[in-house]
Amino acid sequence: MTSSPQFIRCLADCPATGEYNPICASDMRSYNNPGKLRCAQRCGANIRALRSGPCEGL
């Protein structure tokens, strides 16, 4: 789902700040900031935030 062309296009078109404030999500991906995580959710990803910071080390 999250690698489909439609999802990638939706995520690219979603407005979010360029701020680097990483957040680890339940898909074990690190999103650059909470806005990018919300974009992924709006584009159809069934995910939630796990913690602030990158997923590395989990």
PDB file of C-alpha atoms in Angstrom:
ATOM      1  CA  MET A   1       0.000   0.000   0.000  1.00  0.00           C
ATOM      2  CA  THR A   2       2.577   2.582   1.057  1.00  0.00           C
ATOM      3  CA  SER A   3       4.729   1.904  -1.989  1.00  0.00           C
ATOM      4  CA  SER A   4       1.942   2.273  -4.552  1.00  0.00           C
ATOM      5  CA  PRO A   5       2.352   5.079  -7.101  1.00  0.00           C
ATOM      6  CA  GLN A   6      -0.876   6.697  -5.846  1.00  0.00           C
ATOM      7  CA  PHE A   7       0.359   6.744  -2.244  1.00  0.00           C
ATOM      8  CA  ILE A   8       3.768   8.134  -3.215  1.00  0.00           C
ATOM      9  CA  ARG A   9       2.134  10.857  -5.327  1.00  0.00           C
ATOM     10  CA  CYS A  10      -0.317  11.723  -2.535  1.00  0.00           C
ATOM     11  CA  LEU A  11       2.500  11.950   0.006  1.00  0.00           C
ATOM     12  CA  ALA A  12       4.585  14.150  -2.300  1.00  0.00           C
ATOM     13  CA  ASP A  13       1.624  16.510  -2.847  1.00  0.00           C
ATOM     14  CA  CYS A  14       0.733  16.784   0.841  1.00  0.00           C
ATOM     15  CA  PRO A  15       1.823  20.093   2.359  1.00  0.00           C
ATOM     16  CA  ALA A  16       4.072  19.714   5.394  1.00  0.00           C
ATOM     17  CA  THR A  17       6.889  21.717   6.876  1.00  0.00           C
ATOM     18  CA  GLY A  18      10.484  20.835   6.057  1.00  0.00           C
ATOM     19  CA  GLU A  19      11.335  20.884   9.768  1.00  0.00           C
ATOM     20  CA  TYR A  20      13.387  17.896  10.937  1.00  0.00           C
ATOM     21  CA  ASN A  21      11.678  16.570  14.053  1.00  0.00           C
ATOM     22  CA  PRO A  22      11.618  12.805  13.435  1.00  0.00           C
ATOM     23  CA  ILE A  23       8.871  10.566  14.666  1.00  0.00           C
ATOM     24  CA  CYS A  24       8.781   6.764  14.632  1.00  0.00           C
ATOM     25  CA  ALA A  25       5.542   5.230  13.377  1.00  0.00           C
ATOM     26  CA  SER A  26       3.949   1.824  13.779  1.00  0.00           C
ATOM     27  CA  ASP A  27       5.137   0.814  10.287  1.00  0.00           C
ATOM     28  CA  MET A  28       8.674   1.131  11.734  1.00  0.00           C
ATOM     29  CA  ARG A  29       9.460   4.030   9.416  1.00  0.00           C
ATOM     30  CA  SER A  30      10.876   7.313  10.603  1.00  0.00           C
ATOM     31  CA  TYR A  31       8.943  10.329   9.323  1.00  0.00           C
ATOM     32  CA  ASN A  32      10.729  13.693   9.173  1.00  0.00           C
ATOM     33  CA  ASN A  33       8.104  15.355  11.369  1.00  0.00           C
ATOM     34  CA  PRO A  34       4.567  14.846  12.701  1.00  0.00           C
ATOM     35  CA  GLY A  35       3.148  16.662   9.665  1.00  0.00           C
ATOM     36  CA  LYS A  36       4.641  14.086   7.309  1.00  0.00           C
ATOM     37  CA  LEU A  37       3.183  11.317   9.476  1.00  0.00           C
ATOM     38  CA  ARG A  38      -0.259  12.951   9.253  1.00  0.00           C
ATOM     39  CA  CYS A  39       0.163  13.199   5.475  1.00  0.00           C
ATOM     40  CA  ALA A  40       0.862   9.466   5.286  1.00  0.00           C
ATOM     41  CA  GLN A  41      -2.252   8.798   7.372  1.00  0.00           C
ATOM     42  CA  ARG A  42      -4.390  11.041   5.138  1.00  0.00           C
ATOM     43  CA  CYS A  43      -3.025   9.256   2.072  1.00  0.00           C
ATOM     44  CA  GLY A  44      -4.267   5.934   3.420  1.00  0.00           C
ATOM     45  CA  ALA A  45      -1.511   4.496   5.604  1.00  0.00           C
ATOM     46  CA  ASN A  46      -2.982   2.736   8.640  1.00  0.00           C
ATOM     47  CA  ILE A  47      -0.268   3.848  11.071  1.00  0.00           C
ATOM     48  CA  ARG A  48       0.140   5.662  14.364  1.00  0.00           C
ATOM     49  CA  ALA A  49       2.995   7.390  16.139  1.00  0.00           C
ATOM     50  CA  LEU A  50       5.057   5.172  18.435  1.00  0.00           C
ATOM     51  CA  ARG A  51       7.537   7.685  19.824  1.00  0.00           C
ATOM     52  CA  SER A  52       9.395  10.905  19.141  1.00  0.00           C
ATOM     53  CA  GLY A  53      12.698  10.340  17.408  1.00  0.00           C
ATOM     54  CA  PRO A  54      13.798   7.969  14.670  1.00  0.00           C
ATOM     55  CA  CYS A  55      12.962   4.256  14.667  1.00  0.00           C
ATOM     56  CA  GLU A  56      16.594   3.145  14.596  1.00  0.00           C
ATOM     57  CA  GLY A  57      17.406   1.033  17.615  1.00  0.00           C
ATOM     58  CA  LEU A  58      13.887  -0.281  18.217  1.00  0.00           C
TER      59      LEU A  58
END
